[in-house]
Amino acid sequence: MTTSNSHRFSKPGYALTRRRALALGAAGLIASSSRHAGAQTRLQITEGNFQPIPIAIPKFIAGGAGDSDMANSVSQVVTADLQRSGLFNVIDPAAYTETIASVDAVPTFQSWRVVNAQALVCGAITRQNDGRLKAEFRLWDVSAGQQLDGKQYVTTADNWRRIAHIISDAIYERLTGLGGYFDSRVVYVDETGPGDRRIKRLAIMDQDGANVRYLTRGDDLVLTPRFSPSTQEITYMAYGQGDPRVYLFNIETGQREIVGNFPGMSFSPRFSPDGQRVIMSLQQGSNSNIFVMDLRSKATTRLTDTQAIDTAPSYSPDGSKICFESDRGGRQQIYVMPSTGGQAQRISFGDGSYSTPVWSPTGEWIAFTKQTSDAFAIGVMKPDGSGERILTSGFHNEGPTFSPNGRVIMFFRDPGGTSGPSLYSIDISGRADQRVPTPNYGSDPAWSPLLS
């Protein structure tokens, strides 16, 4: 069975919506696919130990004499994506005993079984007469000797890296049963200069640290950007002249809009799941409470009314609840309540204090920062407070944000002293704790939804 889809990318943000992409049709990226049923290879992911899938990814075949570098680059990005996920073990190419000469040829499966590969990716990159690239791949189940998936894409040459991420997503989804996350971006705070005169700019990059570009110039102090769950739009705080301001920034158009001036705001706003509202905390005297603003009417509704510090709210994926941090019990803890206000239920009860809660896109987890006397940890717990698990701990870890599939958390780690913060990512199992490269110091990451 063959299916087809169309996609369109623009420059530099390439953030056109799927509806617009379909309307633009053949001018963009064309994908076709085929799949054979009955294959057996599938990663079984549990909260306990699991073994990554051994996968072989030979260098993609160059369709023409000038395509070799591009083919090598695409296969390198696919390899890096899957290896970094922690769910795959990419076999060293030096061990390969078969050279793939054609993406359409059935591989000699025994040659891949002897290197213990359970899955095999064969790909090709060809530059067409009109200058566009055709990228194609086949995913094979080595044990069963069957094709699991196969797709081809056509797009402009400058979208080669995004093509690689889309291929990675297709492989990841087929072998894990989970949604992919490689075709996504991260907005964060880029930091330069000495600690007492730090310049902070909004920056955006691919989830692997590539294609960094700056959204602000550094004239104002920017804090805690947050992506809309439904669009390629961000909200963030900026301190310039006078009171802090909340901005909306459309990444596709580059347009910036002031939501309002909010004296005493203590934490960044976040979008509701439908992108129509922004929830935030406002400081009033020695306490702060949670408010929600309708972005169309600009009407603001108060959700909490306490003498404590209620802050850092985050919506559940269905928009029915929020989690937030509060010291109403004497120490910062995490609470959950209806998104319209009402009775709040405390869900964190471990040693230390809890902050920066954020709900996963799947609704399964709430990530948090936990501070004890000697460490800052990043952890997750169920929305009812059960299943608390610390993923990583150190001098200063803070600010978790979930990948679009809820499987990976990005955060920032600051070693203190004369250095500055860096971005890191980790699987929710606690595996694959690794630095995400940025050109300067980086903090306060926020993951986008999938681009395609």
CSV table of C-alpha atoms in Angstrom, one decimal:
chain,number,residue,atom,x,y,z
A,1,MET,CA,0.0,0.0,0.0
A,2,THR,CA,1.4,3.4,-1.0
A,3,THR,CA,0.5,6.7,0.6
A,4,SER,CA,1.6,10.2,-0.3
A,5,ASN,CA,1.8,13.5,1.6
A,6,SER,CA,3.1,17.0,0.7
A,7,HIS,CA,5.1,19.4,2.9
A,8,ARG,CA,6.5,22.9,2.3
A,9,PHE,CA,9.4,24.5,4.1
A,10,SER,CA,10.3,28.3,4.1
A,11,LYS,CA,13.4,30.1,5.1
A,12,PRO,CA,14.8,30.8,7.6
A,13,GLY,CA,12.2,29.6,10.0
A,14,TYR,CA,10.6,27.0,7.7
A,15,ALA,CA,7.6,27.0,10.1
A,16,LEU,CA,4.7,26.9,7.7
A,17,THR,CA,1.6,25.1,9.0
A,18,ARG,CA,0.6,21.7,7.6
A,19,ARG,CA,-2.6,23.3,6.2
A,20,ARG,CA,-0.6,25.9,4.2
A,21,ALA,CA,1.9,23.2,3.2
A,22,LEU,CA,-0.8,21.1,1.7
A,23,ALA,CA,-2.2,24.1,-0.1
A,24,LEU,CA,1.2,24.9,-1.6
A,25,GLY,CA,1.5,21.3,-2.9
A,26,ALA,CA,4.3,20.2,-5.2
A,27,ALA,CA,6.4,23.3,-4.6
A,28,GLY,CA,7.6,21.7,-1.4
A,29,LEU,CA,8.5,18.3,-0.1
A,30,ILE,CA,6.8,15.3,-1.5
A,31,ALA,CA,6.8,12.1,0.6
A,32,SER,CA,5.8,8.6,-0.5
A,33,SER,CA,6.0,5.5,1.6
A,34,SER,CA,5.7,1.7,1.6
A,35,ARG,CA,5.6,-0.8,4.4
A,36,HIS,CA,5.5,-4.5,4.8
A,37,ALA,CA,3.6,-6.0,7.7
A,38,GLY,CA,4.6,-8.9,9.9
A,39,ALA,CA,8.1,-7.7,11.0
A,40,GLN,CA,9.2,-8.4,14.6
A,41,THR,CA,11.8,-5.8,15.6
A,42,ARG,CA,10.3,-3.4,18.2
A,43,LEU,CA,11.9,-1.9,21.2
A,44,GLN,CA,10.0,-2.7,24.4
A,45,ILE,CA,10.3,0.3,26.7
A,46,THR,CA,9.6,-0.1,30.4
A,47,GLU,CA,10.4,2.0,33.4
A,48,GLY,CA,13.0,-0.6,34.3
A,49,ASN,CA,16.1,-1.6,32.4
A,50,PHE,CA,16.0,-2.0,28.7
A,51,GLN,CA,18.5,-2.7,26.0
A,52,PRO,CA,18.9,-0.2,23.1
A,53,ILE,CA,18.2,-1.6,19.6
A,54,PRO,CA,21.4,-2.5,17.8
A,55,ILE,CA,21.0,-0.7,14.4
A,56,ALA,CA,23.2,-0.4,11.4
A,57,ILE,CA,23.2,2.9,9.4
A,58,PRO,CA,25.6,2.7,6.4
A,59,LYS,CA,26.6,5.9,4.7
A,60,PHE,CA,23.7,6.9,2.4
A,61,ILE,CA,24.3,6.3,-1.3
A,62,ALA,CA,25.1,9.3,-3.5
A,63,GLY,CA,22.9,9.3,-6.6
A,64,GLY,CA,25.3,11.5,-8.6
A,65,ALA,CA,28.9,12.4,-8.6
A,66,GLY,CA,28.3,15.6,-6.7
A,67,ASP,CA,26.0,14.2,-4.1
A,68,SER,CA,28.6,12.3,-1.9
A,69,ASP,CA,29.0,15.1,0.7
A,70,MET,CA,25.3,15.6,1.1
A,71,ALA,CA,24.6,11.9,1.4
A,72,ASN,CA,27.3,11.6,4.1
A,73,SER,CA,25.9,14.6,6.0
A,74,VAL,CA,22.3,13.2,6.0
A,75,SER,CA,23.4,9.8,7.2
A,76,GLN,CA,25.5,11.4,9.9
A,77,VAL,CA,22.6,13.5,11.2
A,78,VAL,CA,20.3,10.4,11.2
A,79,THR,CA,23.0,8.4,13.1
A,80,ALA,CA,23.5,11.2,15.7
A,81,ASP,CA,19.8,11.6,16.2
A,82,LEU,CA,19.1,8.0,17.0
A,83,GLN,CA,22.3,7.5,19.0
A,84,ARG,CA,21.6,10.5,21.2
A,85,SER,CA,18.1,9.3,22.0
A,86,GLY,CA,19.5,6.5,24.2
A,87,LEU,CA,17.1,4.0,22.6
A,88,PHE,CA,19.5,2.8,19.9
A,89,ASN,CA,23.0,1.5,19.7
A,90,VAL,CA,24.4,2.4,16.3
A,91,ILE,CA,26.9,-0.3,15.3
A,92,ASP,CA,30.4,0.9,14.3
A,93,PRO,CA,30.6,1.1,10.4
A,94,ALA,CA,34.1,-0.5,10.6
A,95,ALA,CA,32.3,-3.8,11.5
A,96,TYR,CA,30.1,-3.8,8.4
A,97,THR,CA,30.7,-6.7,6.1
A,98,GLU,CA,28.4,-5.7,3.2
A,99,THR,CA,28.5,-2.6,1.1
A,100,ILE,CA,25.0,-1.3,0.2
A,101,ALA,CA,25.1,-0.5,-3.5
A,102,SER,CA,21.4,0.3,-4.1
A,103,VAL,CA,18.7,1.4,-1.8
A,104,ASP,CA,16.3,-0.7,-3.8
A,105,ALA,CA,18.2,-4.0,-3.4
A,106,VAL,CA,17.3,-6.5,-0.7
A,107,PRO,CA,20.3,-6.6,1.6
A,108,THR,CA,22.1,-9.9,2.5
A,109,PHE,CA,20.6,-10.2,6.0
A,110,GLN,CA,23.1,-12.8,7.2
A,111,SER,CA,25.8,-10.2,6.7
A,112,TRP,CA,24.1,-7.9,9.2
A,113,ARG,CA,23.2,-10.7,11.6
A,114,VAL,CA,26.8,-11.5,12.1
A,115,VAL,CA,27.4,-7.9,13.4
A,116,ASN,CA,24.4,-8.3,15.7
A,117,ALA,CA,22.3,-5.7,13.9
A,118,GLN,CA,18.6,-6.0,14.6
A,119,ALA,CA,17.6,-3.2,12.3
A,120,LEU,CA,19.2,-1.8,9.1
A,121,VAL,CA,18.8,1.6,7.4
A,122,CYS,CA,19.6,2.0,3.7
A,123,GLY,CA,19.4,5.4,2.2
A,124,ALA,CA,20.2,7.4,-0.9
A,125,ILE,CA,20.5,11.1,-1.8
A,126,THR,CA,20.1,12.4,-5.3
A,127,ARG,CA,20.1,15.9,-6.7
A,128,GLN,CA,17.5,16.2,-9.4
A,129,ASN,CA,17.7,18.2,-12.6
A,130,ASP,CA,15.8,21.1,-11.1
A,131,GLY,CA,18.2,21.4,-8.2
A,132,ARG,CA,16.0,19.8,-5.6
A,133,LEU,CA,17.1,16.8,-3.5
A,134,LYS,CA,15.4,13.4,-3.4
A,135,ALA,CA,16.1,11.6,-0.2
A,136,GLU,CA,14.9,8.0,0.2
A,137,PHE,CA,15.4,5.3,2.8
A,138,ARG,CA,14.4,1.7,3.7
A,139,LEU,CA,14.2,0.3,7.2
A,140,TRP,CA,14.8,-3.4,7.4
A,141,ASP,CA,14.1,-5.9,10.2
A,142,VAL,CA,17.3,-8.0,10.0
A,143,SER,CA,16.0,-10.9,12.2
A,144,ALA,CA,12.8,-11.4,10.1
A,145,GLY,CA,14.4,-10.4,6.8
A,146,GLN,CA,11.5,-8.0,6.0
A,147,GLN,CA,11.1,-4.3,5.2
A,148,LEU,CA,9.6,-2.3,8.0
A,149,ASP,CA,9.3,1.0,6.3
A,150,GLY,CA,10.4,2.9,3.2
A,151,LYS,CA,9.9,6.6,2.2
A,152,GLN,CA,11.2,9.1,-0.2
A,153,TYR,CA,11.2,12.9,0.0
A,154,VAL,CA,11.8,15.7,-2.4
A,155,THR,CA,12.7,19.2,-1.3
A,156,THR,CA,15.1,22.1,-1.8
A,157,ALA,CA,18.7,21.5,-1.1
A,158,ASP,CA,18.9,23.8,1.9
A,159,ASN,CA,16.4,21.6,3.8
A,160,TRP,CA,18.7,18.6,3.8
A,161,ARG,CA,19.2,18.7,7.6
A,162,ARG,CA,15.4,18.8,8.2
A,163,ILE,CA,15.0,15.9,5.8
A,164,ALA,CA,17.5,14.0,8.0
A,165,HIS,CA,15.5,14.7,11.2
A,166,ILE,CA,12.2,13.6,9.4
A,167,ILE,CA,13.9,10.3,8.4
A,168,SER,CA,15.1,9.9,12.0
A,169,ASP,CA,11.5,10.4,13.3
A,170,ALA,CA,10.2,7.8,10.9
A,171,ILE,CA,12.7,5.2,12.0
A,172,TYR,CA,12.2,6.1,15.7
A,173,GLU,CA,8.4,5.8,15.4
A,174,ARG,CA,8.5,2.5,13.6
A,175,LEU,CA,10.9,0.9,16.0
A,176,THR,CA,9.6,2.3,19.3
A,177,GLY,CA,5.9,2.8,18.7
A,178,LEU,CA,6.4,6.3,20.1
A,179,GLY,CA,6.0,9.7,18.3
A,180,GLY,CA,9.2,11.2,17.1
A,181,TYR,CA,10.8,14.4,18.3
A,182,PHE,CA,13.8,15.1,16.1
A,183,ASP,CA,12.0,17.5,13.7
A,184,SER,CA,11.6,20.1,16.3
A,185,ARG,CA,13.3,23.2,17.7
A,186,VAL,CA,14.3,24.7,21.0
A,187,VAL,CA,14.1,28.3,22.1
A,188,TYR,CA,16.5,29.3,24.9
A,189,VAL,CA,18.3,32.2,26.5
A,190,ASP,CA,21.8,32.8,25.0
A,191,GLU,CA,24.1,34.3,27.6
A,192,THR,CA,27.4,36.1,27.0
A,193,GLY,CA,29.7,38.4,29.0
A,194,PRO,CA,30.8,38.4,32.6
A,195,GLY,CA,28.5,37.3,35.3
A,196,ASP,CA,27.8,40.7,36.6
A,197,ARG,CA,27.1,42.2,33.2
A,198,ARG,CA,25.5,39.2,31.4
A,199,ILE,CA,23.9,39.9,28.0
A,200,LYS,CA,20.8,37.7,27.5
A,201,ARG,CA,19.3,37.2,24.1
A,202,LEU,CA,16.5,34.9,22.8
A,203,ALA,CA,17.9,32.2,20.5
A,204,ILE,CA,16.3,29.4,18.6
A,205,MET,CA,18.0,26.2,17.3
A,206,ASP,CA,17.2,22.7,16.0
A,207,GLN,CA,16.8,20.2,18.9
A,208,ASP,CA,20.3,18.9,18.3
A,209,GLY,CA,21.9,22.4,18.6
A,210,ALA,CA,22.3,23.2,14.9
A,211,ASN,CA,21.0,26.3,13.0
A,212,VAL,CA,21.2,28.7,15.9
A,213,ARG,CA,19.7,32.1,15.2
A,214,TYR,CA,18.9,35.1,17.4
A,215,LEU,CA,15.4,36.5,18.0
A,216,THR,CA,16.4,39.5,20.1
A,217,ARG,CA,19.4,41.8,20.2
A,218,GLY,CA,20.2,41.8,23.9
A,219,ASP,CA,19.0,45.3,24.6
A,220,ASP,CA,16.6,44.0,27.2
A,221,LEU,CA,17.0,41.3,29.8
A,222,VAL,CA,14.9,38.3,28.5
A,223,LEU,CA,13.7,35.4,30.7
A,224,THR,CA,12.0,32.1,30.5
A,225,PRO,CA,10.7,31.8,26.9
A,226,ARG,CA,7.9,29.3,26.4
A,227,PHE,CA,6.6,27.7,23.2
A,228,SER,CA,2.9,27.5,22.3
A,229,PRO,CA,1.8,23.8,22.2
A,230,SER,CA,-0.2,24.4,19.1
A,231,THR,CA,1.8,26.9,17.0
A,232,GLN,CA,5.3,28.1,16.2
A,233,GLU,CA,4.9,31.0,18.6
A,234,ILE,CA,6.6,31.9,21.9
A,235,THR,CA,5.9,34.0,24.9
A,236,TYR,CA,8.6,35.4,27.1
A,237,MET,CA,9.3,38.1,29.7
A,238,ALA,CA,11.6,41.1,29.1
A,239,TYR,CA,13.0,43.7,31.5
A,240,GLY,CA,13.9,46.9,29.8
A,241,GLN,CA,12.8,50.4,30.9
A,242,GLY,CA,10.1,50.2,33.6
A,243,ASP,CA,8.0,47.2,34.5
A,244,PRO,CA,8.5,43.8,33.1
A,245,ARG,CA,6.6,43.1,29.9
A,246,VAL,CA,5.2,39.9,28.4
A,247,TYR,CA,5.7,39.4,24.7
A,248,LEU,CA,4.3,37.1,22.0
A,249,PHE,CA,6.7,36.4,19.2
A,250,ASN,CA,5.7,34.7,15.9
A,251,ILE,CA,8.7,32.8,14.7
A,252,GLU,CA,7.3,32.4,11.1
A,253,THR,CA,6.8,36.2,10.6
A,254,GLY,CA,9.2,37.7,13.1
A,255,GLN,CA,6.4,39.9,14.5
A,256,ARG,CA,6.4,40.7,18.2
A,257,GLU,CA,3.4,41.8,20.2
A,258,ILE,CA,3.2,43.1,23.8
A,259,VAL,CA,0.7,41.2,25.8
A,260,GLY,CA,0.9,43.8,28.7
A,261,ASN,CA,3.0,45.3,31.5
A,262,PHE,CA,2.8,43.4,34.7
A,263,PRO,CA,4.5,45.0,37.7
A,264,GLY,CA,6.0,42.4,40.0
A,265,MET,CA,5.7,39.4,37.7
A,266,SER,CA,7.7,36.6,39.3
A,267,PHE,CA,7.7,33.8,36.6
A,268,SER,CA,7.3,33.4,32.9
A,269,PRO,CA,3.9,33.0,31.3
A,270,ARG,CA,2.9,29.8,29.6
A,271,PHE,CA,0.3,29.1,26.9
A,272,SER,CA,-2.8,27.0,27.3
A,273,PRO,CA,-2.9,23.9,25.1
A,274,ASP,CA,-5.1,25.7,22.5
A,275,GLY,CA,-2.8,28.7,22.5
A,276,GLN,CA,-5.7,31.0,23.3
A,277,ARG,CA,-4.7,31.9,26.8
A,278,VAL,CA,-1.6,32.7,28.8
A,279,ILE,CA,-1.2,31.7,32.5
A,280,MET,CA,1.2,33.5,34.8
A,281,SER,CA,1.9,34.5,38.3
A,282,LEU,CA,1.8,38.1,39.5
A,283,GLN,CA,3.4,39.4,42.7
A,284,GLN,CA,1.4,41.6,45.0
A,285,GLY,CA,3.3,42.7,48.1
A,286,SER,CA,5.0,39.7,49.7
A,287,ASN,CA,2.8,37.1,48.0
A,288,SER,CA,2.0,36.1,44.4
A,289,ASN,CA,-1.0,34.5,42.8
A,290,ILE,CA,-1.8,32.8,39.6
A,291,PHE,CA,-3.8,34.6,36.8
A,292,VAL,CA,-4.9,33.6,33.3
A,293,MET,CA,-5.3,36.1,30.4
A,294,ASP,CA,-7.5,35.5,27.3
A,295,LEU,CA,-5.3,36.6,24.4
A,296,ARG,CA,-8.2,37.8,22.3
A,297,SER,CA,-10.1,39.9,24.9
A,298,LYS,CA,-7.1,40.6,27.2
A,299,ALA,CA,-9.4,39.9,30.1
A,300,THR,CA,-7.5,38.6,33.2
A,301,THR,CA,-8.9,36.1,35.7
A,302,ARG,CA,-7.4,35.4,39.1
A,303,LEU,CA,-7.1,31.6,39.9
A,304,THR,CA,-5.6,31.6,43.4
A,305,ASP,CA,-6.0,33.9,46.3
A,306,THR,CA,-3.6,33.1,49.1
A,307,GLN,CA,-1.1,34.8,51.3
A,308,ALA,CA,1.6,32.4,50.0
A,309,ILE,CA,3.8,32.5,46.9
A,310,ASP,CA,1.9,30.6,44.1
A,311,THR,CA,3.9,30.6,40.9
A,312,ALA,CA,5.3,28.7,37.8
A,313,PRO,CA,1.9,27.3,36.6
A,314,SER,CA,1.8,24.8,33.7
A,315,TYR,CA,-1.3,23.3,32.0
A,316,SER,CA,-2.1,19.7,31.6
A,317,PRO,CA,-2.3,18.6,27.9
A,318,ASP,CA,-6.1,18.6,27.9
A,319,GLY,CA,-6.2,22.0,29.6
A,320,SER,CA,-8.4,20.8,32.4
A,321,LYS,CA,-5.8,21.2,35.2
A,322,ILE,CA,-2.7,23.1,36.1
A,323,CYS,CA,0.3,22.3,38.2
A,324,PHE,CA,2.2,25.0,40.1
A,325,GLU,CA,4.6,25.5,42.9
A,326,SER,CA,3.6,27.1,46.2
A,327,ASP,CA,5.1,27.6,49.7
A,328,ARG,CA,1.6,27.6,51.3
A,329,GLY,CA,2.8,24.6,53.3
A,330,GLY,CA,6.0,26.3,54.5
A,331,ARG,CA,8.3,25.1,51.7
A,332,GLN,CA,8.0,25.1,47.9
A,333,GLN,CA,6.0,22.1,46.8
A,334,ILE,CA,4.0,21.1,43.8
A,335,TYR,CA,0.2,21.4,43.7
A,336,VAL,CA,-2.4,20.5,41.1
A,337,MET,CA,-5.8,22.2,40.7
A,338,PRO,CA,-8.5,22.7,38.1
A,339,SER,CA,-7.5,25.2,35.4
A,340,THR,CA,-10.5,27.3,36.3
A,341,GLY,CA,-9.4,27.6,39.9
A,342,GLY,CA,-10.6,25.8,43.0
A,343,GLN,CA,-9.2,23.4,45.6
A,344,ALA,CA,-5.5,22.6,45.1
A,345,GLN,CA,-4.0,19.3,46.0
A,346,ARG,CA,-0.4,18.9,47.0
A,347,ILE,CA,1.4,16.1,45.2
A,348,SER,CA,5.1,16.4,46.3
A,349,PHE,CA,6.1,15.1,49.7
A,350,GLY,CA,9.8,14.2,49.4
A,351,ASP,CA,12.7,15.8,51.2
A,352,GLY,CA,13.7,19.3,50.0
A,353,SER,CA,11.8,21.8,48.0
A,354,TYR,CA,10.2,21.4,44.5
A,355,SER,CA,9.9,24.0,41.8
A,356,THR,CA,9.5,24.7,38.0
A,357,PRO,CA,6.9,22.0,37.4
A,358,VAL,CA,6.0,21.3,33.8
A,359,TRP,CA,3.4,18.8,32.5
A,360,SER,CA,4.5,16.4,29.8
A,361,PRO,CA,2.7,16.5,26.4
A,362,THR,CA,1.4,13.0,26.9
A,363,GLY,CA,0.0,13.9,30.3
A,364,GLU,CA,1.8,11.0,32.0
A,365,TRP,CA,4.5,12.9,33.9
A,366,ILE,CA,5.2,16.2,35.7
A,367,ALA,CA,8.9,17.2,35.6
A,368,PHE,CA,10.4,19.3,38.3
A,369,THR,CA,13.5,20.8,39.9
A,370,LYS,CA,14.2,19.5,43.4
A,371,GLN,CA,16.5,21.2,45.7
A,372,THR,CA,18.1,19.6,48.8
A,373,SER,CA,20.8,20.8,51.0
A,374,ASP,CA,23.6,19.8,48.6
A,375,ALA,CA,22.1,19.4,45.1
A,376,PHE,CA,19.6,20.4,42.5
A,377,ALA,CA,18.0,17.5,40.8
A,378,ILE,CA,15.7,17.1,37.7
A,379,GLY,CA,13.0,14.5,38.3
A,380,VAL,CA,9.6,13.3,37.2
A,381,MET,CA,6.5,12.1,39.0
A,382,LYS,CA,2.9,11.1,38.1
A,383,PRO,CA,0.2,13.8,38.2
A,384,ASP,CA,-1.1,12.3,41.4
A,385,GLY,CA,2.4,12.5,43.0
A,386,SER,CA,3.2,8.8,42.7
A,387,GLY,CA,6.3,7.3,41.0
A,388,GLU,CA,8.7,10.1,41.8
A,389,ARG,CA,12.0,9.4,40.1
A,390,ILE,CA,15.2,11.5,40.1
A,391,LEU,CA,16.9,11.6,36.7
A,392,THR,CA,20.0,13.6,37.3
A,393,SER,CA,21.4,15.5,40.2
A,394,GLY,CA,24.3,18.0,40.6
A,395,PHE,CA,25.3,21.5,41.8
A,396,HIS,CA,22.7,23.4,39.9
A,397,ASN,CA,20.2,21.7,37.5
A,398,GLU,CA,17.0,23.6,36.6
A,399,GLY,CA,14.3,24.4,34.2
A,400,PRO,CA,13.0,21.1,32.6
A,401,THR,CA,11.1,21.1,29.3
A,402,PHE,CA,9.7,18.1,27.5
A,403,SER,CA,10.3,16.9,23.9
A,404,PRO,CA,7.1,16.8,21.8
A,405,ASN,CA,6.7,13.1,22.5
A,406,GLY,CA,7.3,13.4,26.3
A,407,ARG,CA,10.2,11.0,26.2
A,408,VAL,CA,13.2,13.4,26.6
A,409,ILE,CA,13.7,16.3,29.0
A,410,MET,CA,16.0,19.3,28.3
A,411,PHE,CA,17.2,21.5,31.1
A,412,PHE,CA,20.2,23.7,32.0
A,413,ARG,CA,23.1,23.0,34.3
A,414,ASP,CA,25.2,25.7,35.9
A,415,PRO,CA,28.5,24.7,37.5
A,416,GLY,CA,28.9,28.1,39.2
A,417,GLY,CA,32.2,29.9,39.6
A,418,THR,CA,33.5,31.8,36.6
A,419,SER,CA,31.6,29.7,34.0
A,420,GLY,CA,28.0,29.8,33.0
A,421,PRO,CA,25.0,27.5,32.3
A,422,SER,CA,24.8,24.9,29.5
A,423,LEU,CA,21.9,23.0,28.1
A,424,TYR,CA,21.5,19.2,28.6
A,425,SER,CA,19.1,16.5,27.7
A,426,ILE,CA,18.2,13.3,29.4
A,427,ASP,CA,15.7,10.4,28.7
A,428,ILE,CA,13.0,10.0,31.3
A,429,SER,CA,14.5,6.7,32.2
A,430,GLY,CA,17.6,8.6,33.4
A,431,ARG,CA,19.7,7.4,30.4
A,432,ALA,CA,21.6,9.5,27.9
A,433,ASP,CA,22.5,12.5,30.1
A,434,GLN,CA,24.4,14.7,27.6
A,435,ARG,CA,25.2,18.3,26.7
A,436,VAL,CA,23.4,20.0,23.9
A,437,PRO,CA,25.9,22.2,22.1
A,438,THR,CA,25.3,26.0,21.9
A,439,PRO,CA,27.8,28.7,20.8
A,440,ASN,CA,27.6,30.5,24.1
A,441,TYR,CA,26.2,29.8,27.6
A,442,GLY,CA,22.6,28.7,27.4
A,443,SER,CA,19.7,28.6,29.9
A,444,ASP,CA,15.9,28.3,30.2
A,445,PRO,CA,15.2,26.0,27.2
A,446,ALA,CA,11.7,25.4,25.8
A,447,TRP,CA,10.9,22.7,23.3
A,448,SER,CA,8.6,23.4,20.3
A,449,PRO,CA,5.9,21.1,19.0
A,450,LEU,CA,6.9,19.1,15.9
A,451,LEU,CA,7.4,21.2,12.8
A,452,SER,CA,5.7,18.7,10.4
